[in-house]
Coordinates of C-alpha atoms and ligand atoms in Angstrom, one line a residue:
M1172 CA 8.9 21.1 18.6
F1173 CA 7.0 18.3 20.5
G1174 CA 5.9 15.1 18.9
W1175 CA 7.9 15.7 15.9
N1176 CA 11.7 15.0 16.2
G1177 CA 12.3 17.8 13.7
R1178 CA 14.8 15.9 11.8
I1179 CA 15.2 13.9 8.6
L1180 CA 18.3 11.7 8.1
H1181 CA 19.7 11.9 4.6
V1182 CA 21.8 9.1 3.6
N1183 CA 24.1 8.8 0.5
L1184 CA 25.2 5.2 -0.2
N1185 CA 27.7 6.3 -2.7
K1186 CA 29.4 8.1 -0.2
E1187 CA 28.5 5.9 2.8
K1188 CA 27.7 9.1 4.6
A1189 CA 24.7 10.4 6.6
V1190 CA 23.6 14.0 7.6
A1191 CA 20.7 14.8 9.8
D1192 CA 18.9 17.8 8.8
K1193 CA 16.4 19.8 10.8
Y1194 CA 13.3 20.9 9.0
D1195 CA 10.8 23.8 9.6
S1196 CA 7.9 23.3 11.8
K1197 CA 5.8 24.7 9.1
I1198 CA 6.5 21.4 7.2
A1199 CA 5.4 19.3 10.2
K1200 CA 1.9 21.3 10.4
N1201 CA 1.4 21.4 6.7
F1202 CA 2.2 17.7 5.9
L1203 CA 2.0 16.0 9.3
G1204 CA 4.4 13.0 8.5
G1205 CA 4.4 9.8 6.7
R1206 CA 2.9 10.1 3.3
G1207 CA 2.9 13.8 3.5
F1208 CA 6.5 13.9 4.2
A1209 CA 7.3 11.4 1.4
A1210 CA 5.1 13.0 -1.1
K1211 CA 6.9 16.5 -0.3
I1212 CA 10.5 14.9 -0.4
L1213 CA 9.8 13.2 -3.5
W1214 CA 8.5 16.4 -5.4
D1215 CA 11.3 18.5 -4.0
E1216 CA 14.0 16.1 -4.6
L1217 CA 13.4 14.2 -7.7
K1218 CA 14.1 15.5 -11.2
P1219 CA 11.3 14.6 -13.3
G1220 CA 11.8 11.8 -15.7
I1221 CA 14.6 10.0 -13.9
D1222 CA 14.6 6.2 -14.1
P1223 CA 13.1 4.9 -10.9
L1224 CA 15.8 2.2 -10.6
S1225 CA 18.6 4.7 -11.1
P1226 CA 20.7 5.9 -8.2
E1227 CA 19.1 9.3 -8.3
N1228 CA 15.7 7.8 -7.1
R1229 CA 15.1 8.4 -3.4
L1230 CA 13.8 5.8 -0.9
V1231 CA 11.9 7.2 1.7
F1232 CA 11.0 6.0 5.1
A1233 CA 8.7 8.2 6.8
A1234 CA 6.7 8.1 10.3
G1235 CA 4.1 10.1 11.8
P1236 CA 4.1 12.4 14.8
L1237 CA 2.1 9.7 16.7
T1238 CA 4.7 6.7 16.1
G1239 CA 6.5 5.4 19.1
F1240 CA 3.9 6.7 21.5
A1241 CA 1.8 4.1 23.3
L1242 CA -1.5 4.7 21.3
P1243 CA -3.7 2.1 19.5
S1244 CA -2.4 0.9 16.2
S1245 CA 0.0 3.5 15.7
G1246 CA 3.4 1.6 14.9
K1247 CA 3.4 2.2 11.1
M1248 CA 5.6 3.8 8.7
V1249 CA 5.4 4.7 4.9
V1250 CA 7.9 3.5 2.5
A1251 CA 8.0 5.4 -0.7
A1252 CA 9.8 6.1 -3.9
K1253 CA 9.2 6.9 -7.7
S1254 CA 7.7 3.7 -8.8
P1255 CA 9.4 1.3 -11.2
L1256 CA 6.1 -0.3 -12.0
T1257 CA 4.1 2.8 -12.7
W1258 CA 6.6 5.6 -13.1
G1259 CA 4.7 7.7 -10.9
Y1260 CA 4.4 8.2 -7.2
G1261 CA 4.6 5.0 -5.0
D1262 CA 4.3 4.0 -1.5
G1263 CA 2.9 1.7 0.9
N1264 CA 2.8 1.3 4.7
I1265 CA 4.3 -1.2 7.2
G1266 CA 3.8 -1.9 10.8
T1267 CA 6.9 -2.6 12.0
Y1268 CA 9.4 -2.0 15.0
A1269 CA 11.6 -0.1 12.6
S1270 CA 9.1 2.8 12.5
V1271 CA 9.3 2.9 16.4
Q1272 CA 13.1 2.5 16.5
M1273 CA 13.5 5.1 13.8
R1274 CA 11.7 7.6 15.7
K1275 CA 13.4 7.0 19.0
A1276 CA 16.7 7.3 17.2
G1277 CA 15.8 10.7 16.6
Y1278 CA 14.4 10.7 13.2
D1279 CA 10.9 11.2 11.6
A1280 CA 12.0 10.2 8.0
V1281 CA 15.0 8.7 6.5
V1282 CA 16.0 9.6 2.7
I1283 CA 18.2 7.1 0.8
E1284 CA 20.0 8.0 -2.4
G1285 CA 22.7 6.7 -4.5
K1286 CA 23.9 3.3 -5.2
A1287 CA 26.2 1.2 -2.8
K1288 CA 29.1 -0.6 -4.7
N1289 CA 28.5 -3.8 -3.3
P1290 CA 25.5 -5.4 -1.3
M1291 CA 25.2 -3.5 1.9
V1292 CA 23.2 -3.2 5.3
S1293 CA 22.9 0.3 6.9
L1294 CA 22.7 0.6 10.8
I1295 CA 20.9 3.4 12.0
R1296 CA 21.2 4.5 15.6
N1297 CA 21.0 7.6 18.0
E1298 CA 23.3 10.1 16.1
S1299 CA 25.0 7.6 14.0
A1300 CA 24.6 5.7 10.8
D1301 CA 27.0 2.8 9.7
F1302 CA 27.4 0.8 6.6
F1303 CA 28.2 -2.8 6.7
D1304 CA 28.9 -5.4 3.8
A1305 CA 26.0 -7.6 2.9
K1306 CA 27.4 -10.1 0.7
D1307 CA 26.7 -13.1 3.0
L1308 CA 22.9 -11.9 3.1
W1309 CA 22.4 -11.0 -0.8
G1310 CA 20.6 -14.0 -2.0
L1311 CA 18.6 -14.9 1.1
G1312 CA 15.0 -14.6 1.5
T1313 CA 13.6 -12.0 3.9
F1314 CA 12.9 -14.3 7.0
E1315 CA 16.4 -15.6 7.0
T1316 CA 17.9 -12.2 6.5
E1317 CA 16.0 -10.8 9.5
R1318 CA 16.9 -13.7 11.6
R1319 CA 20.6 -13.1 11.1
L1320 CA 20.4 -9.5 11.6
A1321 CA 18.2 -10.3 14.9
E1322 CA 21.2 -12.4 16.0
L1323 CA 23.7 -9.5 15.6
Y1324 CA 21.6 -6.7 16.8
G1325 CA 19.0 -8.2 18.9
R1326 CA 15.3 -9.0 18.7
T1327 CA 14.0 -5.6 19.4
A1328 CA 15.9 -4.2 16.5
G1329 CA 13.8 -2.7 13.7
V1330 CA 14.7 -4.4 10.4
L1331 CA 13.3 -3.6 6.9
C1332 CA 14.7 -5.8 4.2
I1333 CA 14.3 -7.2 0.7
G1334 CA 14.2 -10.7 -0.6
Q1335 CA 15.3 -12.3 -3.8
A1336 CA 12.4 -10.3 -5.5
G1337 CA 13.9 -7.1 -4.7
E1338 CA 17.3 -8.0 -5.6
N1339 CA 16.3 -9.1 -9.2
L1340 CA 14.4 -6.0 -9.6
V1341 CA 10.8 -7.4 -9.9
K1342 CA 8.7 -4.4 -10.3
Y1343 CA 6.3 -5.2 -7.5
A1344 CA 8.8 -6.2 -5.1
L1345 CA 8.3 -4.9 -1.6
I1346 CA 9.9 -4.4 1.6
V1347 CA 9.4 -6.8 4.4
S1348 CA 9.7 -6.7 8.2
Q1349 CA 8.8 -9.0 11.0
E1350 CA 8.2 -12.2 8.9
G1351 CA 5.3 -11.1 6.8
R1352 CA 4.6 -7.5 7.4
A1353 CA 5.1 -5.8 4.3
G1354 CA 4.5 -2.7 2.1
G1355 CA 5.5 -0.8 -0.9
R1356 CA 3.4 -2.5 -3.6
P1357 CA 4.5 -0.4 -6.5
G1358 CA 8.2 -1.8 -6.4
I1359 CA 9.6 0.0 -3.6
G1360 CA 11.6 -3.1 -2.7
A1361 CA 13.0 -3.3 -6.1
V1362 CA 14.1 0.5 -5.6
M1363 CA 16.0 -0.7 -2.5
G1364 CA 17.5 -3.6 -4.5
S1365 CA 18.6 -1.2 -7.3
K1366 CA 20.6 0.6 -4.6
N1367 CA 22.3 -2.7 -3.6
L1368 CA 20.7 -2.1 -0.2
K1369 CA 19.7 -5.4 1.4
A1370 CA 18.5 -4.1 4.8
V1371 CA 18.3 -1.2 7.2
V1372 CA 18.5 -2.0 10.8
F1373 CA 17.0 0.8 13.3
I1374 CA 18.1 0.9 17.0
G1375 CA 16.8 3.9 18.9
S1376 CA 16.7 4.9 22.7
N1377 CA 15.7 8.4 23.0
E1378 CA 12.4 9.3 24.7
L1379 CA 10.0 10.9 22.3
P1380 CA 9.2 14.6 23.1
A1381 CA 5.5 14.7 24.1
A1382 CA 3.9 18.0 24.5
H1383 CA 1.6 16.7 27.2
P1384 CA 3.2 13.5 28.7
K1385 CA 0.5 12.9 31.3
E1386 CA -2.5 13.5 28.9
M1387 CA -0.6 11.4 26.6
K1388 CA -0.5 8.3 29.0
D1389 CA -4.1 8.8 30.2
L1390 CA -5.3 9.2 26.8
G1391 CA -3.5 6.0 25.7
E1392 CA -4.7 3.9 28.3
E1393 CA -8.4 4.9 28.0
A1394 CA -8.1 4.3 24.1
Y1395 CA -6.7 0.9 24.4
R1396 CA -9.5 0.1 26.9
E1397 CA -12.0 1.4 24.4
V1398 CA -10.6 -0.7 21.6
L1399 CA -11.2 -3.7 23.7
A1400 CA -14.5 -2.8 24.6
K1401 CA -15.8 -2.5 21.4
P1402 CA -18.5 -5.2 20.2
N1403 CA -16.8 -6.7 17.3
Y1404 CA -13.4 -7.0 19.0
V1405 CA -13.6 -10.7 19.9
F1406 CA -14.5 -11.8 16.5
W1407 CA -11.9 -9.5 14.8
K1408 CA -9.2 -11.1 16.8
R1409 CA -10.5 -14.6 15.8
Q1410 CA -10.6 -13.8 12.0
G1411 CA -9.1 -10.4 11.5
T1412 CA -9.8 -9.3 7.8
M1413 CA -10.5 -13.0 6.6
S1414 CA -14.3 -12.7 7.0
T1415 CA -14.1 -10.5 3.9
I1416 CA -13.9 -13.7 1.9
E1417 CA -17.2 -14.7 3.0
W1418 CA -18.7 -11.3 2.6
S1419 CA -17.1 -10.8 -0.9
Q1420 CA -18.6 -14.1 -2.0
E1421 CA -22.1 -13.3 -0.7
N1422 CA -21.9 -10.0 -2.6
S1423 CA -20.4 -11.4 -6.0
V1424 CA -17.2 -9.1 -5.5
L1425 CA -14.6 -11.8 -4.8
P1426 CA -12.0 -11.6 -7.6
T1427 CA -12.4 -15.1 -9.3
R1428 CA -10.2 -16.4 -12.1
N1429 CA -8.7 -13.1 -13.3
Y1430 CA -11.7 -10.9 -12.3
R1431 CA -13.7 -12.7 -14.6
E1432 CA -16.1 -13.6 -11.9
G1433 CA -17.3 -12.3 -8.5
V1434 CA -18.0 -15.6 -6.9
F1435 CA -15.8 -18.6 -6.4
E1436 CA -17.1 -22.0 -6.2
K1437 CA -14.7 -23.0 -3.4
A1438 CA -15.0 -19.9 -1.5
S1439 CA -16.2 -21.7 1.7
S1440 CA -12.8 -23.6 1.6
I1441 CA -10.6 -20.7 1.9
G1442 CA -12.6 -18.4 4.2
G1443 CA -12.4 -17.2 7.8
F1444 CA -14.1 -20.0 9.5
V1445 CA -11.9 -22.7 7.8
M1446 CA -8.8 -20.4 8.6
E1447 CA -9.9 -20.3 12.4
K1448 CA -9.5 -24.2 12.5
M1449 CA -6.0 -23.9 10.9
K1450 CA -5.0 -21.2 13.2
V1451 CA -1.9 -21.1 15.5
S1452 CA -1.5 -17.7 16.7
N1453 CA -2.0 -14.0 16.3
K1454 CA 0.5 -11.5 15.2
G1455 CA 0.4 -7.8 14.9
C1456 CA 2.2 -4.5 14.4
P1457 CA 3.7 -2.6 17.4
Q1458 CA 1.4 -0.6 19.7
C1459 CA -1.6 -2.7 18.4
N1460 CA -4.0 -4.6 20.7
M1461 CA -6.0 -5.7 17.6
T1462 CA -3.4 -8.0 16.3
C1463 CA -4.7 -9.1 13.0
G1464 CA -2.1 -11.4 11.7
N1465 CA -3.7 -14.9 11.3
I1466 CA -0.9 -17.4 11.5
V1467 CA -1.5 -20.7 10.1
K1468 CA 0.6 -23.8 9.2
D1469 CA 0.8 -24.2 5.6
S1470 CA 1.2 -27.3 3.5
D1471 CA 4.9 -27.3 3.8
R1472 CA 4.1 -27.3 7.6
K1473 CA 5.6 -23.9 8.0
E1474 CA 3.9 -20.7 9.4
S1475 CA 2.2 -18.1 7.0
E1476 CA 0.2 -14.8 7.8
L1477 CA -3.1 -14.9 6.0
D1478 CA -5.4 -11.8 5.4
Y1479 CA -8.2 -11.3 3.0
E1480 CA -6.1 -9.8 0.2
N1481 CA -3.4 -12.4 -0.2
V1482 CA -6.0 -15.3 0.3
A1483 CA -8.5 -13.8 -2.5
M1484 CA -5.6 -13.1 -4.8
L1485 CA -3.7 -16.5 -4.3
G1486 CA -6.7 -18.3 -3.9
A1487 CA -10.1 -17.4 -5.9
N1488 CA -8.2 -15.3 -8.3
I1489 CA -6.0 -18.2 -9.7
G1490 CA -8.6 -20.8 -9.0
L1491 CA -6.9 -22.5 -5.9
G1492 CA -9.3 -23.8 -3.3
N1493 CA -7.2 -25.2 -0.7
L1494 CA -6.3 -22.8 2.0
K1495 CA -3.0 -24.6 3.1
S1496 CA -1.6 -24.2 -0.3
V1497 CA -2.7 -20.7 -0.3
A1498 CA -0.8 -20.2 2.6
A1499 CA 2.2 -21.8 1.3
L1500 CA 2.3 -19.6 -1.9
N1501 CA 1.8 -16.4 0.6
R1502 CA 4.7 -17.6 2.7
I1503 CA 7.0 -18.1 -0.2
A1504 CA 6.1 -14.7 -1.6
D1505 CA 6.7 -12.9 1.8
E1506 CA 10.1 -14.9 1.7
Y1507 CA 10.8 -13.7 -1.8
G1508 CA 9.5 -10.1 -1.1
L1509 CA 6.9 -10.4 -3.5
D1510 CA 3.5 -8.3 -3.2
T1511 CA 1.1 -11.0 -2.9
I1512 CA -1.7 -8.8 -4.6
S1513 CA 0.2 -8.2 -7.7
L1514 CA 1.4 -11.4 -7.7
G1515 CA -2.0 -13.1 -7.6
N1516 CA -2.9 -10.7 -10.2
V1517 CA -0.3 -11.5 -12.4
L1518 CA -0.6 -15.4 -12.1
G1519 CA -4.4 -14.7 -13.0
F1520 CA -3.4 -13.2 -16.1
A1521 CA -0.8 -15.7 -17.0
M1522 CA -3.4 -18.7 -16.4
E1523 CA -5.9 -16.8 -18.8
A1524 CA -3.3 -16.3 -21.3
S1525 CA -2.2 -19.8 -21.0
E1526 CA -6.0 -21.1 -21.4
K1527 CA -6.3 -18.9 -24.6
G1528 CA -3.2 -20.2 -26.2
L1529 CA -1.5 -16.9 -26.1
I1530 CA 1.8 -18.2 -24.2
K1531 CA 3.3 -21.7 -24.9
E1532 CA 3.7 -22.4 -21.4
S1533 CA 1.0 -24.5 -19.7
I1534 CA 0.0 -22.8 -16.3
P1535 CA -3.5 -24.3 -15.6
W1536 CA -6.1 -22.6 -13.2
G1537 CA -5.5 -23.8 -9.7
K1538 CA -2.5 -26.1 -10.1
F1539 CA -0.4 -25.5 -7.0
K1540 CA 2.9 -27.0 -7.8
A1541 CA 3.0 -25.5 -11.3
T1542 CA 2.1 -22.2 -9.5
K1543 CA 4.7 -22.5 -6.9
T1544 CA 7.4 -23.1 -9.6
L1545 CA 6.1 -20.1 -11.5
V1546 CA 6.4 -17.8 -8.4
S1547 CA 9.8 -19.0 -7.8
D1548 CA 10.6 -18.0 -11.5
I1549 CA 9.1 -14.6 -11.2
A1550 CA 11.3 -14.0 -8.1
Y1551 CA 14.5 -15.0 -9.9
R1552 CA 13.4 -13.8 -13.3
K1553 CA 13.9 -17.3 -14.6
G1554 CA 12.8 -18.1 -18.1
Y1555 CA 10.6 -16.3 -20.7
L1556 CA 7.4 -16.3 -18.4
G1557 CA 9.0 -15.7 -15.0
N1558 CA 10.9 -12.4 -16.7
L1559 CA 7.8 -11.4 -18.4
L1560 CA 5.6 -11.5 -15.4
A1561 CA 8.2 -9.9 -13.1
D1562 CA 7.6 -6.8 -15.0
G1563 CA 3.8 -6.6 -14.1
V1564 CA 0.7 -7.3 -15.8
Y1565 CA 0.5 -4.1 -17.9
S1566 CA 3.9 -4.8 -19.4
A1567 CA 3.3 -8.5 -20.0
S1568 CA -0.2 -7.5 -21.9
Q1569 CA 1.9 -5.2 -24.1
E1570 CA 4.3 -7.9 -24.8
I1571 CA 1.7 -10.8 -25.6
G1572 CA -0.8 -8.6 -27.3
N1573 CA -4.0 -10.2 -28.9
G1574 CA -6.3 -8.2 -27.1
S1575 CA -4.8 -8.9 -23.7
D1576 CA -4.9 -5.5 -22.4
R1577 CA -8.7 -5.4 -22.0
W1578 CA -8.2 -8.2 -19.2
A1579 CA -4.9 -7.0 -17.8
M1580 CA -6.3 -5.8 -14.6
H1581 CA -4.6 -2.8 -13.3
V1582 CA -4.8 1.2 -13.2
K1583 CA -1.7 3.2 -14.0
G1584 CA 0.2 0.1 -14.2
L1585 CA -0.4 -0.9 -10.5
E1586 CA -2.5 -4.3 -10.4
T1587 CA -5.9 -4.0 -9.0
S1588 CA -6.3 -5.4 -5.4
A1589 CA -9.1 -7.9 -4.2
Y1590 CA -12.3 -6.5 -5.2
D1591 CA -14.2 -7.1 -8.3
C1592 CA -15.9 -4.0 -9.8
H1593 CA -18.3 -5.4 -12.3
T1594 CA -21.1 -4.1 -10.1
T1595 CA -19.7 -1.3 -7.9
P1596 CA -19.1 2.1 -9.6
A1597 CA -17.9 3.8 -6.6
M1598 CA -15.2 1.3 -5.8
A1599 CA -14.2 1.3 -9.5
L1600 CA -13.7 5.1 -9.0
A1601 CA -11.9 4.5 -5.9
F1602 CA -9.4 2.3 -8.0
G1603 CA -9.5 4.7 -10.8
T1604 CA -8.4 7.8 -8.6
C1605 CA -6.3 6.2 -5.9
S1606 CA -2.8 7.9 -5.6
I1607 CA -0.8 4.9 -6.4
G1608 CA -2.7 3.3 -8.8
A1609 CA -5.7 0.6 -8.4
H1610 CA -5.2 -0.1 -4.6
H1611 CA -8.3 -0.4 -2.0
K1612 CA -6.2 1.6 1.0
D1613 CA -7.0 5.1 0.1
A1614 CA -10.8 4.6 -0.4
W1615 CA -12.4 1.2 0.6
V1616 CA -15.9 2.4 -0.2
I1617 CA -17.2 -0.9 -1.3
S1618 CA -18.9 -2.0 2.0
W1619 CA -20.8 1.2 1.9
E1620 CA -21.5 1.1 -1.5
V1621 CA -23.0 -2.7 -1.3
K1622 CA -25.0 -1.5 1.7
T1623 CA -26.4 1.7 0.3
G1624 CA -27.0 0.4 -3.1
R1625 CA -24.7 -0.4 -5.9
E1626 CA -26.6 0.7 -9.1
G1627 CA -26.1 4.3 -9.1
Y1628 CA -23.2 6.6 -10.4
T1629 CA -24.2 9.5 -8.2
A1630 CA -22.6 12.4 -6.8
E1631 CA -23.3 11.1 -3.3
K1632 CA -20.9 8.0 -4.4
V1633 CA -18.2 10.7 -5.5
D1634 CA -18.5 12.5 -2.4
K1635 CA -17.8 9.4 -0.2
V1636 CA -14.9 8.5 -2.3
I1637 CA -13.4 11.9 -1.6
E1638 CA -14.3 11.6 2.1
L1639 CA -12.4 8.3 2.5
Q1640 CA -9.5 9.5 0.3
R1641 CA -8.9 12.4 2.9
I1642 CA -9.3 10.3 5.9
R1643 CA -7.6 6.9 4.9
G1644 CA -5.1 7.9 2.3
G1645 CA -4.7 11.6 3.8
I1646 CA -4.8 11.7 7.6
F1647 CA -4.3 8.0 8.5
E1648 CA -1.2 7.7 6.1
C1649 CA 0.2 11.0 7.2
L1650 CA -0.2 10.3 10.9
T1651 CA 0.9 6.6 10.2
V1652 CA -1.8 5.0 12.2
C1653 CA -3.8 2.0 11.1
R1654 CA -7.4 2.6 9.7
F1655 CA -8.8 -0.6 11.1
P1656 CA -9.7 0.5 14.7
W1657 CA -12.0 3.1 12.9
V1658 CA -13.3 1.0 9.9
E1659 CA -13.8 -2.5 11.7
L1660 CA -14.5 -1.6 15.3
G1661 CA -15.9 1.8 15.0
F1662 CA -13.4 3.6 17.2
E1663 CA -14.3 7.0 16.8
L1664 CA -12.3 9.7 14.6
E1665 CA -12.6 12.1 17.6
W1666 CA -9.6 10.4 19.2
Y1667 CA -7.3 11.4 16.7
P1668 CA -7.1 15.2 17.1
K1669 CA -6.7 14.4 20.7
F1670 CA -3.9 12.1 20.2
L1671 CA -2.2 14.8 18.0
Y1672 CA -2.7 17.5 20.5
A1673 CA -1.2 15.5 23.5
A1674 CA 1.9 14.6 21.2
T1675 CA 2.5 17.9 19.5
G1676 CA 0.7 20.6 21.5
V1677 CA -1.0 21.4 18.2
E1678 CA -4.7 21.7 17.9
M1679 CA -6.2 20.7 14.7
S1680 CA -10.0 20.3 14.0
W1681 CA -11.0 17.8 11.5
E1682 CA -11.6 20.6 9.0
T1683 CA -8.0 21.5 9.1
L1684 CA -7.1 17.9 8.9
N1685 CA -9.3 17.3 5.9
M1686 CA -7.5 20.1 4.1
I1687 CA -3.9 18.4 4.9
G1688 CA -5.4 15.3 3.3
D1689 CA -6.3 17.3 0.3
R1690 CA -3.0 19.0 0.0
V1691 CA -1.0 15.9 0.2
F1692 CA -3.6 14.3 -2.4
N1693 CA -3.2 16.9 -4.8
L1694 CA 0.8 17.1 -4.2
I1695 CA 0.6 13.5 -5.3
R1696 CA -1.7 14.2 -8.5
S1697 CA 0.9 16.9 -9.3
F1698 CA 3.9 14.4 -9.0
W1699 CA 2.1 12.3 -11.6
V1700 CA 1.3 14.8 -13.8
R1701 CA 5.1 16.4 -13.8
E1702 CA 6.3 12.9 -14.6
F1703 CA 3.6 12.4 -17.6
G1704 CA 3.6 15.6 -18.8
G1705 CA 1.5 15.9 -22.0
K1706 CA 0.7 12.4 -21.9
W1707 CA -1.5 12.7 -19.0
S1708 CA -5.1 12.5 -19.5
A1709 CA -8.3 11.5 -18.1
E1710 CA -7.8 7.9 -19.4
M1711 CA -5.3 7.3 -16.7
D1712 CA -8.2 7.3 -14.1
V1713 CA -10.3 4.7 -15.9
P1714 CA -10.4 1.0 -14.3
P1715 CA -9.7 -2.0 -16.6
A1716 CA -11.9 -2.7 -19.9
R1717 CA -13.1 -6.0 -18.6
W1718 CA -15.3 -4.5 -16.1
F1719 CA -17.0 -2.4 -18.8
E1720 CA -17.1 -5.0 -21.5
E1721 CA -17.4 -8.5 -20.1
P1722 CA -20.5 -9.2 -18.0
L1723 CA -20.6 -11.4 -15.2
T1724 CA -21.6 -15.0 -16.4
K1725 CA -22.0 -16.5 -13.1
G1726 CA -23.6 -16.0 -9.7
P1727 CA -26.7 -13.8 -8.7
L1728 CA -25.5 -10.8 -10.6
K1729 CA -24.9 -12.5 -13.9
G1730 CA -25.2 -10.3 -16.8
K1731 CA -24.0 -7.0 -14.8
R1732 CA -21.2 -4.8 -15.9
L1733 CA -20.2 -1.4 -15.5
D1734 CA -21.4 1.5 -17.8
R1735 CA -18.6 3.4 -19.5
F1736 CA -20.5 6.4 -20.4
K1737 CA -21.8 6.7 -16.8
Y1738 CA -18.5 6.2 -15.3
D1739 CA -16.9 9.0 -17.3
N1740 CA -19.8 11.4 -16.2
M1741 CA -19.1 10.3 -12.5
L1742 CA -15.2 10.9 -13.1
K1743 CA -16.0 14.3 -14.6
T1744 CA -18.1 15.2 -11.3
Y1745 CA -15.2 13.7 -9.2
Y1746 CA -12.9 16.2 -11.2
Q1747 CA -15.0 19.2 -10.4
K1748 CA -15.4 18.5 -6.8
R1749 CA -11.6 18.1 -6.5
G1750 CA -11.0 21.4 -8.2
W1751 CA -9.3 19.5 -11.2
D1752 CA -9.7 20.2 -15.0
E1753 CA -11.1 17.8 -17.5
R1754 CA -7.9 15.9 -17.9
G1755 CA -7.7 15.4 -13.9
I1756 CA -5.1 18.1 -13.5
P1757 CA -5.3 20.4 -10.4
T1758 CA -6.2 24.1 -11.3
G1759 CA -3.7 26.8 -10.5
S1760 CA -6.5 28.0 -7.9
T1761 CA -6.9 24.7 -6.4
L1762 CA -3.3 24.4 -5.7
L1763 CA -3.1 28.0 -4.4
K1764 CA -6.1 27.3 -2.0
L1765 CA -4.1 24.3 -0.8
G1766 CA -1.1 26.4 -0.3
L1767 CA 1.1 24.8 -2.7
E1768 CA 2.1 27.8 -4.7
D1769 CA 5.6 26.4 -5.7
V1770 CA 3.9 23.4 -7.1
A1771 CA 1.5 25.4 -9.2
R1772 CA 4.6 27.4 -10.5
E1773 CA 6.4 24.3 -11.4
L1774 CA 3.5 22.3 -12.9
G1775 CA 2.4 25.1 -14.9
G1776 CA 5.8 25.4 -16.5
R1777 CA 5.6 21.8 -17.6
V1778 CA 1.9 21.6 -18.8
K1779 CA -0.7 24.0 -19.5
I1780 CA -2.8 24.3 -16.1
S1781 CA -6.1 26.2 -15.9
L1782 CA -6.4 28.8 -13.3
Ligands
LIG3057 S1 -5.1 -3.9 13.2 FE1 -3.6 -5.3 12.2 S2 -2.6 -4.3 10.7 FE2 -3.5 -2.6 12.0 S3 -1.8 -2.3 13.4 FE3 -3.1 -3.8 14.2 S4 -2.2 -5.6 13.5 FE4 -1.3 -4.1 12.2

């Protein structure tokens, strides 16, 4: 095979052993890599019903066939496991040198099982895997952990590590690399912590096998030039995703005070233009010339990397209008290894619960010091509230009751990311049907929806959500390339089959690629259904009740809310177009059409599936 290494490393922490397995070229062509490989591995290797924090869970790191080549924004990898937050499929992507080094060490994916007796670091190099005691690292934050490992293994080593949140099994702990590049929102860092695995270090030196090396070099150079020439490039380098704060405010979709509102009175203090004045440098993922990480000095005079999601969730959603303080919360979260989206969501929930007198602790909106202390309590699971919030917003609402489930903002247990959907049915559908819970990554349909008209619950909107789920959630996640060149600069989709051909020698049309996107999407859906069995229903795909029940009370769209009846009809249309039954379960013929016969057989043994 070209492009793919053709090998997956299986690591057993109990035995401190690693075995490299070859895999069939059919797997490569059917699932591409990244999310496709992760979903296939988790489907094949996990017994349904296992505890996600048990040694039986698998922690998967998977790159795509373009990773490691000099191609724009291609230095990503997917980290995946059965999620302790949702008990369904969980993953996230990280732009990190670890992805490049893993591929250069000769592996397309690494699968970790078991549990180390004591805290451990695993070092993966060409043809070898070693295991070292990590007692002196346990208890440290992610930045310090990485600094110490860089002293030992050099600055070019690829490091994936967890902070105190992963060690303490906070259910939205993630994995961090390069001081702030992070992924695995649904608790993939907690899975790593449950295995006593503090860090994995990758060092590789093999040449990656390109099918057409000369074409690859020329294409890469041309593509980088094309990115640089895009009209929005200069502004993107100035603000990255931060300009979305102003955009969301203008369009009443900026999540504010636990998504009660879509406008924040201090939005102009936390937006892209204020950030520009504080900015000290740009940071980015490997192989990327768009470097969208905005580095600013925070209120503790330390460096923090800002983007739209972390500022919206740790700013507007908790009523905090000082960007330096927001940056400090963001940096602390990165050091602890806490997902900033879920964190801002649970903090907003706690502040509302405090305001309503449902918890005895006083956590006022927008108070920096009290919030900072609470973030630390969550990372260490300290006290009643820290421990309660460490399990996520769904669990917290079940515990405090009193109707709080109506304003616990999540889908399938994963906290909603930073878009208020009182007025955007298509974005609500995207959250409702996303493959990991309420995340925007698979189908960020909101900008299209606001531009083309947000009122309707139309079939066209359903088509758009599915189209984006195929491209963003499917192909980009399987190739493990960043979506921003396409989304933000208009870098054309036609480049990607050319990249794939130069790397692998395999020609694939977009029609074939879309089919792969659908295959992976249906496999992940089947994983969820296999886990939930008879408890699975269409209710799993419904966004939070607040968006249906409580109209906006501020801003130009005051009085607006989603319509549940119309949403349900739109969901039914979505299921029909997907080839799923009325419960949202893929039919036998859909799975067969996608070449998932084995999945159809096994799923049919667990729940009744239609033909
Ligand atoms: S655009 Fe930003 S997120 Fe995407 S690869 Fe580049 S630096 Fe990473």
